[in-house]
Structure formats: structure tokens, C-alpha cells
PDB file of C-alpha atoms in Angstrom:
ATOM      1  CA  UNK J   1      92.535  36.958 -81.291  1.00 38.00           C
ATOM      2  CA  UNK J   2      91.687  40.506 -80.225  1.00 43.00           C
ATOM      3  CA  UNK J   3      92.517  43.489 -82.342  1.00 45.00           C
ATOM      4  CA  UNK J   4      93.346  46.363 -79.996  1.00 52.00           C
ATOM      5  CA  UNK J   5      94.498  47.409 -76.580  1.00 57.00           C
ATOM      6  CA  UNK J   6      93.828  50.873 -75.219  1.00 58.00           C
ATOM      7  CA  UNK J   7      95.883  52.170 -72.302  1.00 54.00           C
ATOM      8  CA  UNK J   8      94.746  55.337 -70.564  1.00 53.00           C
ATOM      9  CA  UNK J   9      97.290  57.087 -68.358  1.00 48.00           C
ATOM     10  CA  UNK J  10      96.367  60.572 -67.259  1.00 44.00           C
ATOM     11  CA  UNK J  11      95.242  62.379 -70.410  1.00 37.00           C
ATOM     12  CA  UNK J  12      97.134  60.131 -72.840  1.00 38.00           C
ATOM     13  CA  UNK J  13      95.652  57.289 -74.899  1.00 38.00           C
ATOM     14  CA  UNK J  14      97.804  54.643 -76.569  1.00 39.00           C
ATOM     15  CA  UNK J  15      96.666  52.143 -79.186  1.00 39.00           C
ATOM     16  CA  UNK J  16      98.148  48.985 -80.701  1.00 36.00           C
ATOM     17  CA  UNK J  17      96.884  47.291 -83.851  1.00 35.00           C
ATOM     18  CA  UNK J  18      97.569  43.756 -82.614  1.00 46.00           C
ATOM     19  CA  UNK J  19      98.028  42.148 -79.223  1.00 50.00           C
ATOM     20  CA  UNK J  20     101.049  39.939 -78.759  1.00 56.00           C
ATOM     21  CA  UNK J  21     102.584  39.376 -75.346  1.00 54.00           C
ATOM     22  CA  UNK J  22     105.195  41.998 -76.230  1.00 59.00           C
ATOM     23  CA  UNK J  23     102.645  44.645 -77.197  1.00 69.00           C
ATOM     24  CA  UNK J  24     100.544  43.876 -74.136  1.00 74.00           C
ATOM     25  CA  UNK J  25     103.624  44.411 -71.953  1.00 73.00           C
ATOM     26  CA  UNK J  26     104.233  47.713 -73.752  1.00 77.00           C
ATOM     27  CA  UNK J  27     100.658  48.785 -73.091  1.00 80.00           C
ATOM     28  CA  UNK J  28     100.958  47.845 -69.433  1.00 85.00           C
ATOM     29  CA  UNK J  29     104.113  49.919 -69.081  1.00 84.00           C
ATOM     30  CA  UNK J  30     102.073  53.046 -69.810  1.00 83.00           C
ATOM     31  CA  UNK J  31      99.836  52.459 -66.787  1.00 88.00           C
ATOM     32  CA  UNK J  32     102.518  51.169 -64.413  1.00 90.00           C
ATOM     33  CA  UNK J  33     102.008  54.099 -62.032  1.00 92.00           C
ATOM     34  CA  UNK J  34      98.227  54.293 -62.354  1.00 90.00           C
ATOM     35  CA  UNK J  35      95.741  54.296 -65.201  1.00 87.00           C
ATOM     36  CA  UNK J  36      93.325  52.026 -66.994  1.00 88.00           C
ATOM     37  CA  UNK J  37      94.122  49.383 -69.584  1.00 87.00           C
ATOM     38  CA  UNK J  38      91.026  48.449 -71.597  1.00 85.00           C
ATOM     39  CA  UNK J  39      91.323  45.283 -73.682  1.00 84.00           C
ATOM     40  CA  UNK J  40      89.268  44.679 -76.816  1.00 81.00           C
ATOM     41  CA  UNK J  41      87.038  41.635 -77.150  1.00 84.00           C
ATOM     42  CA  UNK J  42      88.843  38.479 -78.183  1.00 83.00           C
ATOM     43  CA  UNK J  43      90.805  35.419 -77.114  1.00 85.00           C
ATOM     44  CA  UNK J  44      94.482  36.070 -76.435  1.00 83.00           C
ATOM     45  CA  UNK J  45      96.812  33.075 -76.342  1.00 80.00           C
ATOM     46  CA  UNK J  46      99.504  33.631 -73.735  1.00 78.00           C
ATOM     47  CA  UNK J  47     102.325  31.748 -72.077  1.00 66.00           C
ATOM     48  CA  UNK J  48     104.451  30.540 -74.976  1.00 61.00           C
ATOM     49  CA  UNK J  49     107.557  31.504 -72.996  1.00 55.00           C
ATOM     50  CA  UNK J  50     106.647  29.005 -70.282  1.00 47.00           C
ATOM     51  CA  UNK J  51     106.872  31.633 -67.547  1.00 47.00           C
ATOM     52  CA  UNK J  52     104.609  34.238 -66.025  1.00 52.00           C
ATOM     53  CA  UNK J  53     102.582  35.813 -68.798  1.00 78.00           C
ATOM     54  CA  UNK J  54     101.617  39.176 -67.331  1.00 88.00           C
ATOM     55  CA  UNK J  55     104.112  40.441 -64.780  1.00 89.00           C
ATOM     56  CA  UNK J  56     102.844  43.343 -62.678  1.00 93.00           C
ATOM     57  CA  UNK J  57     105.675  43.221 -60.137  1.00 93.00           C
ATOM     58  CA  UNK J  58     106.617  46.713 -59.029  1.00 92.00           C
ATOM     59  CA  UNK J  59     103.457  48.290 -60.451  1.00 95.00           C
ATOM     60  CA  UNK J  60     102.115  50.951 -58.084  1.00 96.00           C
ATOM     61  CA  UNK J  61      98.926  52.873 -58.562  1.00 94.00           C
ATOM     62  CA  UNK J  62      97.635  55.328 -55.997  1.00 93.00           C
ATOM     63  CA  UNK J  63      94.469  55.427 -53.877  1.00 93.00           C
ATOM     64  CA  UNK J  64      92.994  57.845 -56.412  1.00 91.00           C
ATOM     65  CA  UNK J  65      94.339  56.151 -59.540  1.00 90.00           C
ATOM     66  CA  UNK J  66      94.571  52.353 -59.397  1.00 93.00           C
ATOM     67  CA  UNK J  67      96.242  50.338 -62.141  1.00 92.00           C
ATOM     68  CA  UNK J  68      93.048  48.974 -63.724  1.00 92.00           C
ATOM     69  CA  UNK J  69      93.073  46.072 -66.193  1.00 91.00           C
ATOM     70  CA  UNK J  70      89.694  45.168 -67.668  1.00 89.00           C
ATOM     71  CA  UNK J  71      87.771  44.583 -70.912  1.00 87.00           C
ATOM     72  CA  UNK J  72      86.372  47.403 -72.934  1.00 85.00           C
ATOM     73  CA  UNK J  73      82.721  48.021 -72.008  1.00 87.00           C
ATOM     74  CA  UNK J  74      80.605  45.080 -73.135  1.00 91.00           C
ATOM     75  CA  UNK J  75      83.593  43.060 -74.372  1.00 87.00           C
ATOM     76  CA  UNK J  76      84.439  39.449 -73.517  1.00 91.00           C
ATOM     77  CA  UNK J  77      88.192  39.011 -73.066  1.00 89.00           C
ATOM     78  CA  UNK J  78      89.777  35.575 -72.618  1.00 90.00           C
ATOM     79  CA  UNK J  79      93.400  34.862 -71.759  1.00 90.00           C
ATOM     80  CA  UNK J  80      94.031  31.329 -73.005  1.00 90.00           C
ATOM     81  CA  UNK J  81      97.054  29.385 -71.743  1.00 89.00           C
ATOM     82  CA  UNK J  82      96.438  26.211 -73.719  1.00 87.00           C
ATOM     83  CA  UNK J  83      99.341  26.998 -76.082  1.00 81.00           C
ATOM     84  CA  UNK J  84     101.858  27.425 -73.268  1.00 79.00           C
ATOM     85  CA  UNK J  85     104.743  25.014 -73.024  1.00 70.00           C
ATOM     86  CA  UNK J  86     104.035  22.384 -70.377  1.00 75.00           C
ATOM     87  CA  UNK J  87     106.838  23.333 -68.004  1.00 82.00           C
ATOM     88  CA  UNK J  88     107.117  22.901 -64.248  1.00 87.00           C
ATOM     89  CA  UNK J  89     105.579  26.270 -63.343  1.00 86.00           C
ATOM     90  CA  UNK J  90     103.262  28.824 -64.934  1.00 89.00           C
ATOM     91  CA  UNK J  91     101.222  31.865 -63.896  1.00 90.00           C
ATOM     92  CA  UNK J  92      98.883  34.032 -65.923  1.00 92.00           C
ATOM     93  CA  UNK J  93      99.189  37.125 -63.707  1.00 94.00           C
ATOM     94  CA  UNK J  94     102.182  37.551 -61.383  1.00 94.00           C
ATOM     95  CA  UNK J  95     102.276  40.358 -58.809  1.00 96.00           C
ATOM     96  CA  UNK J  96     105.199  40.861 -56.426  1.00 94.00           C
ATOM     97  CA  UNK J  97     105.460  43.965 -54.276  1.00 94.00           C
ATOM     98  CA  UNK J  98     102.690  45.690 -56.232  1.00 96.00           C
ATOM     99  CA  UNK J  99     100.025  48.042 -54.887  1.00 97.00           C
ATOM    100  CA  UNK J 100      96.727  49.618 -55.881  1.00 97.00           C
ATOM    101  CA  UNK J 101      95.963  47.136 -58.650  1.00 97.00           C
ATOM    102  CA  UNK J 102      92.527  46.054 -59.905  1.00 96.00           C
ATOM    103  CA  UNK J 103      91.999  43.240 -62.417  1.00 97.00           C
ATOM    104  CA  UNK J 104      88.354  42.893 -63.309  1.00 97.00           C
ATOM    105  CA  UNK J 105      86.063  40.967 -65.624  1.00 97.00           C
ATOM    106  CA  UNK J 106      88.647  38.854 -67.464  1.00 95.00           C
ATOM    107  CA  UNK J 107      88.234  35.181 -68.354  1.00 97.00           C
ATOM    108  CA  UNK J 108      91.313  32.989 -67.785  1.00 96.00           C
ATOM    109  CA  UNK J 109      91.366  29.429 -69.057  1.00 95.00           C
ATOM    110  CA  UNK J 110      93.616  26.552 -70.060  1.00 92.00           C
ATOM    111  CA  UNK J 111      96.712  27.293 -67.994  1.00 93.00           C
ATOM    112  CA  UNK J 112      98.540  24.141 -66.956  1.00 90.00           C
ATOM    113  CA  UNK J 113     101.952  23.083 -65.654  1.00 88.00           C
ATOM    114  CA  UNK J 114     103.583  19.941 -64.320  1.00 88.00           C
ATOM    115  CA  UNK J 115     104.098  21.033 -60.687  1.00 88.00           C
ATOM    116  CA  UNK J 116     102.774  24.533 -59.998  1.00 88.00           C
ATOM    117  CA  UNK J 117     100.199  26.627 -61.868  1.00 92.00           C
ATOM    118  CA  UNK J 118      98.155  29.705 -60.962  1.00 93.00           C
ATOM    119  CA  UNK J 119      95.841  32.147 -62.681  1.00 96.00           C
ATOM    120  CA  UNK J 120      96.782  34.876 -60.183  1.00 97.00           C
ATOM    121  CA  UNK J 121      99.984  34.735 -58.104  1.00 96.00           C
ATOM    122  CA  UNK J 122     100.114  37.544 -55.502  1.00 96.00           C
ATOM    123  CA  UNK J 123     103.348  37.615 -53.490  1.00 93.00           C
ATOM    124  CA  UNK J 124     106.033  39.696 -51.815  1.00 90.00           C
ATOM    125  CA  UNK J 125     104.092  42.156 -49.701  1.00 91.00           C
ATOM    126  CA  UNK J 126     101.499  43.387 -52.189  1.00 95.00           C
ATOM    127  CA  UNK J 127      98.816  45.751 -50.925  1.00 97.00           C
ATOM    128  CA  UNK J 128      95.461  47.070 -52.107  1.00 97.00           C
ATOM    129  CA  UNK J 129      94.863  44.476 -54.811  1.00 98.00           C
ATOM    130  CA  UNK J 130      91.378  43.736 -56.172  1.00 98.00           C
ATOM    131  CA  UNK J 131      90.522  40.684 -58.284  1.00 98.00           C
ATOM    132  CA  UNK J 132      86.836  40.826 -59.101  1.00 98.00           C
ATOM    133  CA  UNK J 133      84.317  39.584 -61.620  1.00 98.00           C
ATOM    134  CA  UNK J 134      86.769  37.204 -63.307  1.00 98.00           C
ATOM    135  CA  UNK J 135      86.073  33.708 -64.586  1.00 98.00           C
ATOM    136  CA  UNK J 136      88.848  31.156 -64.021  1.00 98.00           C
ATOM    137  CA  UNK J 137      88.592  27.691 -65.559  1.00 97.00           C
ATOM    138  CA  UNK J 138      90.825  24.837 -66.675  1.00 94.00           C
ATOM    139  CA  UNK J 139      93.706  25.575 -64.286  1.00 93.00           C
ATOM    140  CA  UNK J 140      95.382  22.163 -64.150  1.00 91.00           C
ATOM    141  CA  UNK J 141      98.456  20.762 -62.496  1.00 89.00           C
ATOM    142  CA  UNK J 142      99.997  17.595 -63.880  1.00 85.00           C
ATOM    143  CA  UNK J 143      99.481  14.403 -61.836  1.00 80.00           C
ATOM    144  CA  UNK J 144      97.193  16.082 -59.277  1.00 79.00           C
ATOM    145  CA  UNK J 145      97.413  13.110 -56.882  1.00 79.00           C
ATOM    146  CA  UNK J 146     101.207  13.446 -56.636  1.00 83.00           C
ATOM    147  CA  UNK J 147     102.471  15.155 -53.469  1.00 81.00           C
ATOM    148  CA  UNK J 148     103.167  18.868 -53.755  1.00 80.00           C
ATOM    149  CA  UNK J 149     101.746  19.240 -57.238  1.00 86.00           C
ATOM    150  CA  UNK J 150      99.813  22.438 -56.572  1.00 84.00           C
ATOM    151  CA  UNK J 151      97.433  24.516 -58.676  1.00 90.00           C
ATOM    152  CA  UNK J 152      95.511  27.622 -57.666  1.00 93.00           C
ATOM    153  CA  UNK J 153      93.028  29.912 -59.293  1.00 96.00           C
ATOM    154  CA  UNK J 154      94.250  32.625 -56.887  1.00 97.00           C
ATOM    155  CA  UNK J 155      97.288  32.340 -54.612  1.00 95.00           C
ATOM    156  CA  UNK J 156      98.222  34.970 -51.983  1.00 94.00           C
ATOM    157  CA  UNK J 157     101.573  33.756 -50.669  1.00 87.00           C
ATOM    158  CA  UNK J 158     103.848  35.999 -48.664  1.00 85.00           C
ATOM    159  CA  UNK J 159     107.279  35.056 -47.325  1.00 80.00           C
ATOM    160  CA  UNK J 160     108.201  38.690 -46.641  1.00 82.00           C
ATOM    161  CA  UNK J 161     108.309  40.197 -43.150  1.00 83.00           C
ATOM    162  CA  UNK J 162     106.345  43.083 -44.682  1.00 86.00           C
ATOM    163  CA  UNK J 163     102.673  42.072 -44.410  1.00 89.00           C
ATOM    164  CA  UNK J 164     100.638  41.590 -47.538  1.00 93.00           C
ATOM    165  CA  UNK J 165      97.519  43.660 -46.888  1.00 95.00           C
ATOM    166  CA  UNK J 166      94.152  44.809 -48.134  1.00 97.00           C
ATOM    167  CA  UNK J 167      93.418  42.166 -50.746  1.00 97.00           C
ATOM    168  CA  UNK J 168      89.861  41.820 -52.085  1.00 98.00           C
ATOM    169  CA  UNK J 169      88.828  38.699 -54.035  1.00 98.00           C
ATOM    170  CA  UNK J 170      85.173  39.153 -54.966  1.00 98.00           C
ATOM    171  CA  UNK J 171      82.482  37.909 -57.334  1.00 98.00           C
ATOM    172  CA  UNK J 172      84.760  35.530 -59.226  1.00 98.00           C
ATOM    173  CA  UNK J 173      83.596  32.309 -60.893  1.00 98.00           C
ATOM    174  CA  UNK J 174      86.129  29.473 -60.528  1.00 98.00           C
ATOM    175  CA  UNK J 175      85.312  26.095 -62.042  1.00 98.00           C
ATOM    176  CA  UNK J 176      86.545  22.871 -63.633  1.00 96.00           C
ATOM    177  CA  UNK J 177      90.131  22.945 -62.419  1.00 95.00           C
ATOM    178  CA  UNK J 178      92.595  20.320 -61.145  1.00 90.00           C
ATOM    179  CA  UNK J 179      94.308  21.975 -58.180  1.00 90.00           C
ATOM    180  CA  UNK J 180      96.085  18.863 -56.911  1.00 87.00           C
ATOM    181  CA  UNK J 181      97.403  19.307 -53.372  1.00 83.00           C
ATOM    182  CA  UNK J 182      96.365  22.944 -53.219  1.00 87.00           C
ATOM    183  CA  UNK J 183      93.149  24.962 -53.183  1.00 92.00           C
ATOM    184  CA  UNK J 184      91.152  27.127 -55.555  1.00 95.00           C
ATOM    185  CA  UNK J 185      91.880  30.177 -53.385  1.00 97.00           C
ATOM    186  CA  UNK J 186      94.895  29.902 -51.042  1.00 94.00           C
ATOM    187  CA  UNK J 187      96.112  32.567 -48.626  1.00 94.00           C
ATOM    188  CA  UNK J 188      99.370  31.517 -46.923  1.00 91.00           C
ATOM    189  CA  UNK J 189     102.028  33.262 -44.866  1.00 85.00           C
ATOM    190  CA  UNK J 190     102.177  36.892 -43.725  1.00 89.00           C
ATOM    191  CA  UNK J 191      98.795  38.243 -44.853  1.00 91.00           C
ATOM    192  CA  UNK J 192      96.259  40.503 -43.165  1.00 94.00           C
ATOM    193  CA  UNK J 193      93.078  42.334 -44.096  1.00 96.00           C
ATOM    194  CA  UNK J 194      92.087  39.758 -46.710  1.00 96.00           C
ATOM    195  CA  UNK J 195      88.487  39.733 -47.935  1.00 97.00           C
ATOM    196  CA  UNK J 196      87.133  36.776 -49.952  1.00 98.00           C
ATOM    197  CA  UNK J 197      83.558  37.664 -50.821  1.00 98.00           C
ATOM    198  CA  UNK J 198      80.773  36.161 -52.985  1.00 98.00           C
ATOM    199  CA  UNK J 199      82.932  33.850 -55.094  1.00 98.00           C
ATOM    200  CA  UNK J 200      81.406  30.821 -56.852  1.00 98.00           C
ATOM    201  CA  UNK J 201      83.780  27.810 -56.781  1.00 98.00           C
ATOM    202  CA  UNK J 202      82.796  24.525 -58.466  1.00 97.00           C
ATOM    203  CA  UNK J 203      84.565  21.281 -59.439  1.00 96.00           C
ATOM    204  CA  UNK J 204      88.138  22.258 -58.597  1.00 94.00           C
ATOM    205  CA  UNK J 205      89.255  18.869 -57.250  1.00 90.00           C
ATOM    206  CA  UNK J 206      90.172  19.870 -53.709  1.00 92.00           C
ATOM    207  CA  UNK J 207      89.445  22.461 -51.013  1.00 92.00           C
ATOM    208  CA  UNK J 208      87.764  25.643 -52.231  1.00 94.00           C
ATOM    209  CA  UNK J 209      89.199  28.298 -49.883  1.00 96.00           C
ATOM    210  CA  UNK J 210      92.130  27.989 -47.452  1.00 93.00           C
ATOM    211  CA  UNK J 211      93.373  30.671 -45.032  1.00 92.00           C
ATOM    212  CA  UNK J 212      96.586  29.252 -43.618  1.00 83.00           C
ATOM    213  CA  UNK J 213      99.792  29.959 -41.772  1.00 74.00           C
ATOM    214  CA  UNK J 214     102.760  28.660 -39.792  1.00 73.00           C
ATOM    215  CA  UNK J 215     104.329  26.841 -42.727  1.00 74.00           C
ATOM    216  CA  UNK J 216     108.113  26.739 -42.173  1.00 74.00           C
ATOM    217  CA  UNK J 217     108.896  27.823 -45.747  1.00 75.00           C
ATOM    218  CA  UNK J 218     106.831  31.045 -45.485  1.00 76.00           C
ATOM    219  CA  UNK J 219     107.569  34.174 -43.429  1.00 71.00           C
ATOM    220  CA  UNK J 220     110.635  33.789 -41.151  1.00 73.00           C
ATOM    221  CA  UNK J 221     108.936  35.897 -38.449  1.00 73.00           C
ATOM    222  CA  UNK J 222     106.797  33.350 -36.596  1.00 78.00           C
ATOM    223  CA  UNK J 223     104.734  36.126 -35.020  1.00 73.00           C
ATOM    224  CA  UNK J 224     103.515  37.154 -38.480  1.00 73.00           C
ATOM    225  CA  UNK J 225     103.574  33.850 -40.346  1.00 75.00           C
ATOM    226  CA  UNK J 226      99.814  33.420 -40.603  1.00 72.00           C
ATOM    227  CA  UNK J 227      96.710  34.943 -42.177  1.00 85.00           C
ATOM    228  CA  UNK J 228      94.790  37.288 -39.873  1.00 90.00           C
ATOM    229  CA  UNK J 229      92.032  39.890 -39.982  1.00 92.00           C
ATOM    230  CA  UNK J 230      90.493  37.960 -42.847  1.00 94.00           C
ATOM    231  CA  UNK J 231      86.865  37.582 -43.913  1.00 95.00           C
ATOM    232  CA  UNK J 232      85.425  34.862 -46.136  1.00 96.00           C
ATOM    233  CA  UNK J 233      81.708  35.465 -46.640  1.00 97.00           C
ATOM    234  CA  UNK J 234      78.982  34.738 -49.148  1.00 98.00           C
ATOM    235  CA  UNK J 235      81.061  32.225 -51.093  1.00 98.00           C
ATOM    236  CA  UNK J 236      79.570  29.110 -52.724  1.00 97.00           C
ATOM    237  CA  UNK J 237      81.819  26.042 -52.909  1.00 97.00           C
ATOM    238  CA  UNK J 238      80.780  22.661 -54.289  1.00 94.00           C
ATOM    239  CA  UNK J 239      82.177  19.636 -56.054  1.00 86.00           C
ATOM    240  CA  UNK J 240      79.437  19.376 -58.666  1.00 73.00           C
TER     241      UNK J 240
END
């Protein structure tokens, strides 16, 4: 396990001697309105509560000061979900209605659930979110051939009538997952200005990237219930 978390908010620096889910949440609270959370090298086992591990809902940085979550310089940081209870649903990162967030350079592995599992779950009208340079592996849904058992490395799903905008998913490595009836990267519902750039997707069990819309259980405004103004470029997707 890692041995420290440093949160930088304005001119203040906060340190913790050990990283449990509770202390990580405390560290995140100090950068909720902008700032940088640097995580020390190590493997952090998350998800024992069987719910979302890192909840960034309602976090709002600014154009000048994003909420940044990343390893310390030169560090390898792994969030490991293999100890999580095998419930129906699990996310590593959950963002609802958040803005100006960047999560960079983190390795996420071993998260699994019976029906629905995601490394990143971005919902509820988020804006200006960057997921870049991450490695996502071992995301597995139980019984992947069963209908509506869905796993995602990254899910952008918006049922709100407020568009989810300005999302950048770039330079991520996604591999060796069991996504079931879903895709490695899924963008569904009321989304616009989505950029999916230079990601490497291998052996995920189903479609690599899906930009979708018009599902009846998504946005109630049919005129907005689809992904638009989106770019997917430079991505590599293969089954081997």
C-alpha cells in the first residue's frame, strides 16, 4: 500500500501518514473547489464498501484551477478493486454534475461486479472532464454473455436535459477486460463536444468505442438524446 497523499489547494499542503478510503476522501475534500491531489507510489485496495470508491460528484474546479488527481512525479499508483465485495454494481471513480476535473496517470485494475462495473462513471451533466494517461485493466462483469450485464472502462452516460460537455478521453491504455454487453468506452445520452483521442484498447471482449443515443431510458428530451459534436481519432482497437 502507499504511504502518503499530498493535497495542494491554493497555498496549503495537507499530508496523511496512511491512505485508507476515509483518508483519501478527506484529502479530496481539500481540493473539491480546485487544486492538485498527488498520490504517493503504491497499490491502494479500494471498494470494500461495495459502492463507488472515489465519489467526485459536485466537485467543481475552475478553468484556471482544475481538480487534478494524479501520481507524484515518477510514481506508479494503482487502485486495485480485487478486494471489493462482488455486488451488483461498482465504480472506481464516480462523477455526477462535476466540472473542471482531470484524472491522469493512474492505473486501475481488478474491479468487478455481477451486473454493472466501471472504472470511470461520468454522469449527470458533467463538463470539462479530462481522463488521460491512465491504464485500465481487469474490469469484469459477471456472466458477460448474459443480457444487460455491462462493464465499461469509461462510461459517459447522461440522462439530464443539461448537456454533458467538453469531455476529453486521451492516451489511455485499456486492456484485458470483460465488458459483457457494453463497450470499453461508451458515450450515451445527452453528450456533446466529446473527444476520444489516441487510446489503445485491447482484449476487452466487445466493441471498443461506442458513441450512441436515442435510448428510451436516457435523456427525456428526444432532441438532445444523442451524442453530437464528437471526435474519435487516433485510437487503436483490437481483440488480441
